[in-house]
PDB file of C-alpha atoms in Angstrom:
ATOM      1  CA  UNK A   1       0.000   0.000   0.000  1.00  0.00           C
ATOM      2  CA  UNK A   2       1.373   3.286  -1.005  1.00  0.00           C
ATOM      3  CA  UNK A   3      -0.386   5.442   1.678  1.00  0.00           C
ATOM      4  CA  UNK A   4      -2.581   7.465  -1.384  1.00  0.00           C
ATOM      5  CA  UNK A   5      -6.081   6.932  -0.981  1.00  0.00           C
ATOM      6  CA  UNK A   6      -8.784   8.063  -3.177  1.00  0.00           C
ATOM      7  CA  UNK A   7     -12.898   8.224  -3.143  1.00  0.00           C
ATOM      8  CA  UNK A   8     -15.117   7.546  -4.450  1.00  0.00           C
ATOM      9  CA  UNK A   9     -14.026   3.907  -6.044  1.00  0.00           C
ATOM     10  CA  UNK A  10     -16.768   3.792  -8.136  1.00  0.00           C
ATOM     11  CA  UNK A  11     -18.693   6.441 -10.416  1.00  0.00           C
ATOM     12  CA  UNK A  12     -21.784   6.651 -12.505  1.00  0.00           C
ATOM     13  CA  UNK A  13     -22.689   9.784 -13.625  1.00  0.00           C
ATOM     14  CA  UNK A  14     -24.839  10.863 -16.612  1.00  0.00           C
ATOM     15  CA  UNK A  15     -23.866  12.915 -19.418  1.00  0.00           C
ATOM     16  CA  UNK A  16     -24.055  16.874 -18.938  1.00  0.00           C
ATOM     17  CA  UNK A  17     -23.012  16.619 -15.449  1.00  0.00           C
ATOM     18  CA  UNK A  18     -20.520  17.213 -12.888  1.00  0.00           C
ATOM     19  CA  UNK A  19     -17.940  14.981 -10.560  1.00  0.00           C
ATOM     20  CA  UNK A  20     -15.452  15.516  -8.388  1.00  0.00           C
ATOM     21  CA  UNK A  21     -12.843  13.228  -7.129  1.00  0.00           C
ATOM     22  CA  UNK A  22     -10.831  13.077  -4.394  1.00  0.00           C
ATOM     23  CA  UNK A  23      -7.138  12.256  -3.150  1.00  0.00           C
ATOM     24  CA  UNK A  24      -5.208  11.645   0.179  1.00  0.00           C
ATOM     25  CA  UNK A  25      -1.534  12.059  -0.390  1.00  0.00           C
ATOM     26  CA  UNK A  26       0.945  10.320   1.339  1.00  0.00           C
ATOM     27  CA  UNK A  27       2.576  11.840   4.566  1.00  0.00           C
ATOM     28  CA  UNK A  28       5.081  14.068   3.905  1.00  0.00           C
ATOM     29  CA  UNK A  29       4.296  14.970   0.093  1.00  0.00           C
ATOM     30  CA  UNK A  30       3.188  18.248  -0.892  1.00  0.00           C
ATOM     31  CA  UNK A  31       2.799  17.320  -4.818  1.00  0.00           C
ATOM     32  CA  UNK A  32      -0.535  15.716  -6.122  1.00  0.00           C
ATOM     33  CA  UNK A  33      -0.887  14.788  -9.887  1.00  0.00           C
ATOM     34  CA  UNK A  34      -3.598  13.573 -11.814  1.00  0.00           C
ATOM     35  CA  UNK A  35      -4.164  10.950 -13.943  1.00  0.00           C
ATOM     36  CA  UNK A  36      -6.861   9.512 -16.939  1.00  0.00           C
ATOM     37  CA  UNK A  37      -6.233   6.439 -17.682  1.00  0.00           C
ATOM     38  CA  UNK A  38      -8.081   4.827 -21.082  1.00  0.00           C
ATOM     39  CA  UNK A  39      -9.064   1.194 -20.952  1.00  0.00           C
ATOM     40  CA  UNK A  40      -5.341  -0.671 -22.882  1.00  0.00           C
ATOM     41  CA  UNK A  41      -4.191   2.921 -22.974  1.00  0.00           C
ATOM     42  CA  UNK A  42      -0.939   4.329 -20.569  1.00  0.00           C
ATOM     43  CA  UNK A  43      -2.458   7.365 -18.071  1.00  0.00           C
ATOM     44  CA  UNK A  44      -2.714  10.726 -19.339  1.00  0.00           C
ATOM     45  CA  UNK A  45      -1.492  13.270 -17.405  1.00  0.00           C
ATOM     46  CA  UNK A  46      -4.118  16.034 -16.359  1.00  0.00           C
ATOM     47  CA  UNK A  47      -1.966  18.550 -14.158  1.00  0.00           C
ATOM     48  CA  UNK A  48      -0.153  18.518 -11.329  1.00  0.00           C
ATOM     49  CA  UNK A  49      -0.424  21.070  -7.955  1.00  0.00           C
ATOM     50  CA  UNK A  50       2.481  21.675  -5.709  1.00  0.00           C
ATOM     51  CA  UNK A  51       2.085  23.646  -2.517  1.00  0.00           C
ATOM     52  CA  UNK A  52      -1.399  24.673  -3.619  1.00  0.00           C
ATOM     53  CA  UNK A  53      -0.778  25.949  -6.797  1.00  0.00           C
ATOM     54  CA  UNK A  54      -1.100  24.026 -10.324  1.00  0.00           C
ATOM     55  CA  UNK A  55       1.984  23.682 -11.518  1.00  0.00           C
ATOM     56  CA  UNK A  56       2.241  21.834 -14.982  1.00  0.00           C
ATOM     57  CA  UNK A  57      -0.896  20.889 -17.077  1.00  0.00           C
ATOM     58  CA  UNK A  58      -1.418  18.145 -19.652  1.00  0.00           C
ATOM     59  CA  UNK A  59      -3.746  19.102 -23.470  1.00  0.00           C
ATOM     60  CA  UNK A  60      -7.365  18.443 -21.052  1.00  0.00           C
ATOM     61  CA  UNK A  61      -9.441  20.991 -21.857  1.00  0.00           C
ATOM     62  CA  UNK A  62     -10.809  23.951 -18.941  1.00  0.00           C
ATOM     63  CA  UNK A  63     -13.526  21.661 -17.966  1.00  0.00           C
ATOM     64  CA  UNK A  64     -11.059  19.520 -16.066  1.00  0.00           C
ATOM     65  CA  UNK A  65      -9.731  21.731 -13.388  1.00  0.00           C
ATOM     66  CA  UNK A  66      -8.592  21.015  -9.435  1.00  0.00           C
ATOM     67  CA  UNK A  67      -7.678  22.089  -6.181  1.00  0.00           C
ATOM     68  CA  UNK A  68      -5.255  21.291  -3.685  1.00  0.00           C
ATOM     69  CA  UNK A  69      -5.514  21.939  -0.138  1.00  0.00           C
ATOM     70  CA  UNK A  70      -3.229  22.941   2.855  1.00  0.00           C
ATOM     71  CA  UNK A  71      -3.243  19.336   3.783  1.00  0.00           C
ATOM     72  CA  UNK A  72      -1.916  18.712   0.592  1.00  0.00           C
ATOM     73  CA  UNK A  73      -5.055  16.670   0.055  1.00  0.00           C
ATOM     74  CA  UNK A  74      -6.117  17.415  -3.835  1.00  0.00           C
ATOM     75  CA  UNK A  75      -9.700  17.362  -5.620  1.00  0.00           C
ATOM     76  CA  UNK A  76     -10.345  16.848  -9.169  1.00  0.00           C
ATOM     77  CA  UNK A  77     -13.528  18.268 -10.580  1.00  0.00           C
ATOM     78  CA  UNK A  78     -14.956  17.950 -14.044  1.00  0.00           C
ATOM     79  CA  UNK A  79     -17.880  19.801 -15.800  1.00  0.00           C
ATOM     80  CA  UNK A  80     -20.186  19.018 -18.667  1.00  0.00           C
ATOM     81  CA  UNK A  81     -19.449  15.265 -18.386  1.00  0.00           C
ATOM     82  CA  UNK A  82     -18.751  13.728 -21.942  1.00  0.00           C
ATOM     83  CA  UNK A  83     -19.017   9.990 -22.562  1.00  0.00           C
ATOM     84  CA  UNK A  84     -15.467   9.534 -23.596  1.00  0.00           C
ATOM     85  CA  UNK A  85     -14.494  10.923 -19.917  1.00  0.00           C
ATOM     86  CA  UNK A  86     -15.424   7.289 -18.816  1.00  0.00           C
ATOM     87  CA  UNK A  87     -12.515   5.911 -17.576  1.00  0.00           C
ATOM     88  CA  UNK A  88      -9.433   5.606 -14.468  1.00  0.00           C
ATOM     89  CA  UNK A  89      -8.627   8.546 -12.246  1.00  0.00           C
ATOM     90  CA  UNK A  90      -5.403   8.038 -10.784  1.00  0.00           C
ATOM     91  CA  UNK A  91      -3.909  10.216  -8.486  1.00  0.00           C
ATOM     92  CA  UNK A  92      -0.267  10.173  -7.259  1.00  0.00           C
ATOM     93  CA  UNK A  93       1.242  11.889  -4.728  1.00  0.00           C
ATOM     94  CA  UNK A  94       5.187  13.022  -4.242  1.00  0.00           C
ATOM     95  CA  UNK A  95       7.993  14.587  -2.063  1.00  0.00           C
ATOM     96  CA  UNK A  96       8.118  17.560  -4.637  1.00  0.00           C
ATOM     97  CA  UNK A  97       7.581  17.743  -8.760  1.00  0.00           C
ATOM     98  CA  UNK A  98       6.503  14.910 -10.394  1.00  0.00           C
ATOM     99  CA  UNK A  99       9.577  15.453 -12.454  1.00  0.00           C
ATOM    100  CA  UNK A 100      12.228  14.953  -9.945  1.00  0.00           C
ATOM    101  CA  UNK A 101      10.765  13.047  -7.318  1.00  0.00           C
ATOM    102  CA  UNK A 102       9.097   9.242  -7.305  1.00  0.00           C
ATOM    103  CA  UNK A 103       5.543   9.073  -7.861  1.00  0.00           C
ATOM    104  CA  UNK A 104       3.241   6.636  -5.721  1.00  0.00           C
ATOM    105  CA  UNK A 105      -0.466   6.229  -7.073  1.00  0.00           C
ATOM    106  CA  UNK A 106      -3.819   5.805  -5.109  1.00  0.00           C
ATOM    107  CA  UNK A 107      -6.142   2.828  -6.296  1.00  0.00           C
ATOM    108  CA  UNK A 108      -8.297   5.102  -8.792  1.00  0.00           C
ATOM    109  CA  UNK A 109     -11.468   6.045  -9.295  1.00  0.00           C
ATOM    110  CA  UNK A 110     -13.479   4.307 -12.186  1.00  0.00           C
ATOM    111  CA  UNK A 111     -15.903   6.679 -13.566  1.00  0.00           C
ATOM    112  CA  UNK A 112     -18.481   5.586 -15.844  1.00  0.00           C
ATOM    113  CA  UNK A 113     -20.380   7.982 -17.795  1.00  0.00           C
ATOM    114  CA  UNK A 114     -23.599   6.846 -19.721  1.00  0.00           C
TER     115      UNK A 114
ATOM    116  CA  UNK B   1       5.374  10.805 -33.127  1.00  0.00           C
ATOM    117  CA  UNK B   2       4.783   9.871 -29.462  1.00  0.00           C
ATOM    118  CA  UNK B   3       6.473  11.268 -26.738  1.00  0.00           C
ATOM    119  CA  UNK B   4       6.983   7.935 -25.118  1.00  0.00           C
ATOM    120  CA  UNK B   5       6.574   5.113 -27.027  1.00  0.00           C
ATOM    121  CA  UNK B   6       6.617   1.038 -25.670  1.00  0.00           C
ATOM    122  CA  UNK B   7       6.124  -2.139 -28.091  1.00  0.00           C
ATOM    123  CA  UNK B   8       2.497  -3.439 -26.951  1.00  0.00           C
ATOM    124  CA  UNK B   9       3.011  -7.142 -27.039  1.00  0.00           C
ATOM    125  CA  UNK B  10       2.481  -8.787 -25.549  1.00  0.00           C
ATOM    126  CA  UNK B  11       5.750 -10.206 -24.712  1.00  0.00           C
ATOM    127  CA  UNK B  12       6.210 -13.828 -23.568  1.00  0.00           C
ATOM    128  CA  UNK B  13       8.305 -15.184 -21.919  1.00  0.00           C
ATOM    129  CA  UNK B  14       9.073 -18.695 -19.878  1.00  0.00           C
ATOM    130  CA  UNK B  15       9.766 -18.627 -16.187  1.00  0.00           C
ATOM    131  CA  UNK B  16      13.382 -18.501 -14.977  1.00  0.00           C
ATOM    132  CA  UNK B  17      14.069 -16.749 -18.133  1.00  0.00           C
ATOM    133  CA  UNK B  18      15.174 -12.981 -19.083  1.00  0.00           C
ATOM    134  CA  UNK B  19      12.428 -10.244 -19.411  1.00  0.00           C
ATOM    135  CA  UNK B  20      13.538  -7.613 -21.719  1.00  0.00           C
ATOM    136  CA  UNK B  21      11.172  -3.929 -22.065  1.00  0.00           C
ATOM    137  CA  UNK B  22      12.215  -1.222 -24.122  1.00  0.00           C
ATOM    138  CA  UNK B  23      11.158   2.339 -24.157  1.00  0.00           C
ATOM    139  CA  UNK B  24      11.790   5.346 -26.752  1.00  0.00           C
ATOM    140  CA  UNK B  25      11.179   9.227 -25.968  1.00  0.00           C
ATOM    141  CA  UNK B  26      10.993  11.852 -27.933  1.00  0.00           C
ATOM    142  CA  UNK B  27      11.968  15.075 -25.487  1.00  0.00           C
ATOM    143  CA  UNK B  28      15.875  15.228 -24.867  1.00  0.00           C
ATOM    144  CA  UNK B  29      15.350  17.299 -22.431  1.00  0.00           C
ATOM    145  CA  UNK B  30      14.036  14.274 -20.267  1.00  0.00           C
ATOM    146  CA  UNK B  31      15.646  13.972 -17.149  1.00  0.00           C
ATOM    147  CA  UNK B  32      13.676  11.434 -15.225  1.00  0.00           C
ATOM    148  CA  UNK B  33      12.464   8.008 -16.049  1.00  0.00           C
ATOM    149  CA  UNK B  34      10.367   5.601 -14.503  1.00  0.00           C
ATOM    150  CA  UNK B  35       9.248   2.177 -14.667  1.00  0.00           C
ATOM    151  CA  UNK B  36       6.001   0.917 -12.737  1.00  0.00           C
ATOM    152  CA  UNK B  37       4.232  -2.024 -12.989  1.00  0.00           C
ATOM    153  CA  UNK B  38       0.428  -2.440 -13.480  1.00  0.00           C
ATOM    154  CA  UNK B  39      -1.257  -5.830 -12.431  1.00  0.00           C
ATOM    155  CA  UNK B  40      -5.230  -5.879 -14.640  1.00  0.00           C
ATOM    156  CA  UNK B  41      -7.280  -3.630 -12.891  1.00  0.00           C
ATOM    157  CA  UNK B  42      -4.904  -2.434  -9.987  1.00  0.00           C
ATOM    158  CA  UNK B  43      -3.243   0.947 -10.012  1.00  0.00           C
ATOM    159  CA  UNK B  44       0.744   1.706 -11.582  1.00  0.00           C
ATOM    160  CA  UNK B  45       3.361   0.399  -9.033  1.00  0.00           C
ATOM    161  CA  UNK B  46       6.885   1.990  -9.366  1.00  0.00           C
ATOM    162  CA  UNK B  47       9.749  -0.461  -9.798  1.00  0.00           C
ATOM    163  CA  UNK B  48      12.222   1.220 -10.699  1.00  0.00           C
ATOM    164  CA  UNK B  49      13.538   5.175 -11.601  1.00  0.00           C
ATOM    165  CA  UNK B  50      16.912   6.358 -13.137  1.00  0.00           C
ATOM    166  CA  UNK B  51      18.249   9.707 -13.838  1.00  0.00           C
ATOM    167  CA  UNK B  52      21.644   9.262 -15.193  1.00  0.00           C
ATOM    168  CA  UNK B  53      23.269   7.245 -18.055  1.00  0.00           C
ATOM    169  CA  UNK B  54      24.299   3.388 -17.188  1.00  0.00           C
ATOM    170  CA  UNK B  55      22.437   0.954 -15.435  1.00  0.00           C
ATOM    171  CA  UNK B  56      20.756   0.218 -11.908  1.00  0.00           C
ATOM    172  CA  UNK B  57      20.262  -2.722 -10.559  1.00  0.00           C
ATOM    173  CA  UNK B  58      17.294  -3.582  -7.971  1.00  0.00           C
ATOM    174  CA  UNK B  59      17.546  -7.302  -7.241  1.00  0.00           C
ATOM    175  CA  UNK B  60      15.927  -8.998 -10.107  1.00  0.00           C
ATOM    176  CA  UNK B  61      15.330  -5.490 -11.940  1.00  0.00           C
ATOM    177  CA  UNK B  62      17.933  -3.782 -14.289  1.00  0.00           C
ATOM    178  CA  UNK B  63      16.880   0.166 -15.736  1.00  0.00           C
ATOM    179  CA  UNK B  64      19.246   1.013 -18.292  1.00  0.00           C
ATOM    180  CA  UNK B  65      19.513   5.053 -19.744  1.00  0.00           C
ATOM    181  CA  UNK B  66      20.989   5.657 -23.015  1.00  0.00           C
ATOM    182  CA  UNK B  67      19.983   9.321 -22.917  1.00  0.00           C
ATOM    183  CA  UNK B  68      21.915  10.132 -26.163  1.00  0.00           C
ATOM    184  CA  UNK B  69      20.177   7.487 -28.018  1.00  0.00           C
ATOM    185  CA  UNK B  70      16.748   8.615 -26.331  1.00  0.00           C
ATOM    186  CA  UNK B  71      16.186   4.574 -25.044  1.00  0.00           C
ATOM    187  CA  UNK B  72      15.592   3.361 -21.461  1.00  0.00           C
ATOM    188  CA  UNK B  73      15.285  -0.273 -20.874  1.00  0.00           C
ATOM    189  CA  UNK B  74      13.699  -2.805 -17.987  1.00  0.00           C
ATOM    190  CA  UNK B  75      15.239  -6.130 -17.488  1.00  0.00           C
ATOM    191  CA  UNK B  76      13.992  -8.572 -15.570  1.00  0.00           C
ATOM    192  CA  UNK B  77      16.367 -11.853 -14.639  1.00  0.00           C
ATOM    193  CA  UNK B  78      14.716 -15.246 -13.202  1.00  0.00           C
ATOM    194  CA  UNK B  79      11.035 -14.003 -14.233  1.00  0.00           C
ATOM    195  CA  UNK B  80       8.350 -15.479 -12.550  1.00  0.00           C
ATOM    196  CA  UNK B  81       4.662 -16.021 -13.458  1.00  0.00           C
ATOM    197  CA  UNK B  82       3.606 -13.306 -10.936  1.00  0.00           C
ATOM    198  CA  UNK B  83       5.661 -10.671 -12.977  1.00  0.00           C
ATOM    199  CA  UNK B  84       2.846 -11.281 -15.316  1.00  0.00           C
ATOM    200  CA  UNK B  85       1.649  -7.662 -15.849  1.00  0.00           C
ATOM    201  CA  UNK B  86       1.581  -4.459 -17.844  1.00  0.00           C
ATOM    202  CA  UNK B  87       4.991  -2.236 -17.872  1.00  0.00           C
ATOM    203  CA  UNK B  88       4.201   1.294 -17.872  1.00  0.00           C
ATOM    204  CA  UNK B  89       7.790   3.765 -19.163  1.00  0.00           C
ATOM    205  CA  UNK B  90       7.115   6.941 -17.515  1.00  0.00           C
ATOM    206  CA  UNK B  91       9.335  10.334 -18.273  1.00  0.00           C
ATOM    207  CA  UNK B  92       9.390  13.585 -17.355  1.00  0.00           C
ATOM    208  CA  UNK B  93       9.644  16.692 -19.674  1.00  0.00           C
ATOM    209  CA  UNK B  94      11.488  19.742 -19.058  1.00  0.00           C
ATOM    210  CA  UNK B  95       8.207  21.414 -17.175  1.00  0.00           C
ATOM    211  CA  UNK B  96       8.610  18.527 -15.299  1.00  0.00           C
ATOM    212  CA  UNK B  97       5.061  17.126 -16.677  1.00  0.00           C
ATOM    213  CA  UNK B  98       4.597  13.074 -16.931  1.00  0.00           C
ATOM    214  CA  UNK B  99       4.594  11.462 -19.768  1.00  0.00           C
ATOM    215  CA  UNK B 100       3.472   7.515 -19.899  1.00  0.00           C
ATOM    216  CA  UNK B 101       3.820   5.091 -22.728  1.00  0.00           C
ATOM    217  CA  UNK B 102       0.575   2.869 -23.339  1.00  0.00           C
ATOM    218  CA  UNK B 103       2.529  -0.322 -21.366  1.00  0.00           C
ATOM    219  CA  UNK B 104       3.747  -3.398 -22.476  1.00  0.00           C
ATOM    220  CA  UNK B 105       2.159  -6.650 -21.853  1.00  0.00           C
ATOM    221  CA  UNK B 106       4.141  -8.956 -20.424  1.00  0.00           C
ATOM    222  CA  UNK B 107       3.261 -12.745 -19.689  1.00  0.00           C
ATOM    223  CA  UNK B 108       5.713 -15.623 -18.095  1.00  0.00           C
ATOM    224  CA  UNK B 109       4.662 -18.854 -18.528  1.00  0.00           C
ATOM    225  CA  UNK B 110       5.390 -21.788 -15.833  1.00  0.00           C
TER     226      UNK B 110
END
């Protein structure tokens, strides 16, 4: 167990509407990043914060956006839910930028949009 | 062309034998590479991570950077049938942004 935890595990949510996710990083790290990961597909990355502040985005359009608390604890939220946003949010959590420093993922989120 | 790109397999291999993974990037700028393992419907699991040219050994694991060629490797000595799994290549950019191949499928048979 990495010490990342996520919620919800599982998602159903209709077309049009909103979600948001949530992450637990592990003690000590300040970094969360984000994750989509496409069934047989490697994860996407959606941004990262550190210390609060977003700090590195991936090509997701505005309707993806987060927060990141002084807990270091991080939401995702999503508007205008599309079908092809079904799929894995992973988060992972580090000592610093995801760049320089290991990267340890929660269990996901599998949302399902219909 | 991708940023990071893996051979899909799947790759197969028999137990006790060598494992090899191999990963292209695109960004020489790259500084940071990562190997993590995913098991079929279980989150990424780092193995391994190496920064500088050379290999590094972790027990059964060998990364290997050839930064000037742009190729980072996994080996895996003695595999076993619970090494059966997906092999994601992670790097970093310059903006320190992720970038994942789409895995390589990896099966060891008994």
């Amino acid at each position: 167990e990495t010490g990342v935890t996520q919620s919800p595990t599982h998602l159903i949510k209709t077309r049009g509407q909103q979600v948001t996710l949530r992450c637990s990083s592990q003690s000590g790290h300040n970094t969360v990043s984000w994750y989509q990961q496409a069934l047989g597909q490697g994860p996407q990355f959606i941004f990262q914060y550190y210390r609060e502040e977003e700090n590195g985005r991936g090509n997701f359009p505005p309707r993806f956006s987060g927060l990141q608390f002084p807990n270091y604890s991080s939401e995702l939220n999503v508007n205008a839910l599309e079908l092809d946003d079904s799929a894995l949010y992973l988060c992972a959590s580090s000592a610093g930028l995801a760049g320089s420093y290991e990267q340890y993922f929660g269990p996901g989120t599998r949302l399902t949009v219909t | 062309q991708k940023e990071v790109e893996q051979n899909s397999g799947p790759l197969s291999v028999p137990e006790g034998a060598i494992a090899s993974l191999n990963c292209t990037y695109s960004d020489r700028g790259s500084q940071s590479f990562f190997w993590y393992r995913q098991y079929s419907g279980k989150s990424p699991e780092l193995i391994m991570f190496i920064y500088s040219n050379g290999d590094k050994e972790d027990g059964r694991f060998t990364a290997q950077l050839n930064k000037a060629s742009q190729y980072v490797s996994l080996l895996i000595r003695d595999s076993q049938p619970s090494d059966s799994a997906t092999y994601l290549c992670a790097v970093s950019l310059v903006n320190n942004d992720m970038r994942f191949g789409a895995g390589t499928r990896l099966t060891v048979k008994p």
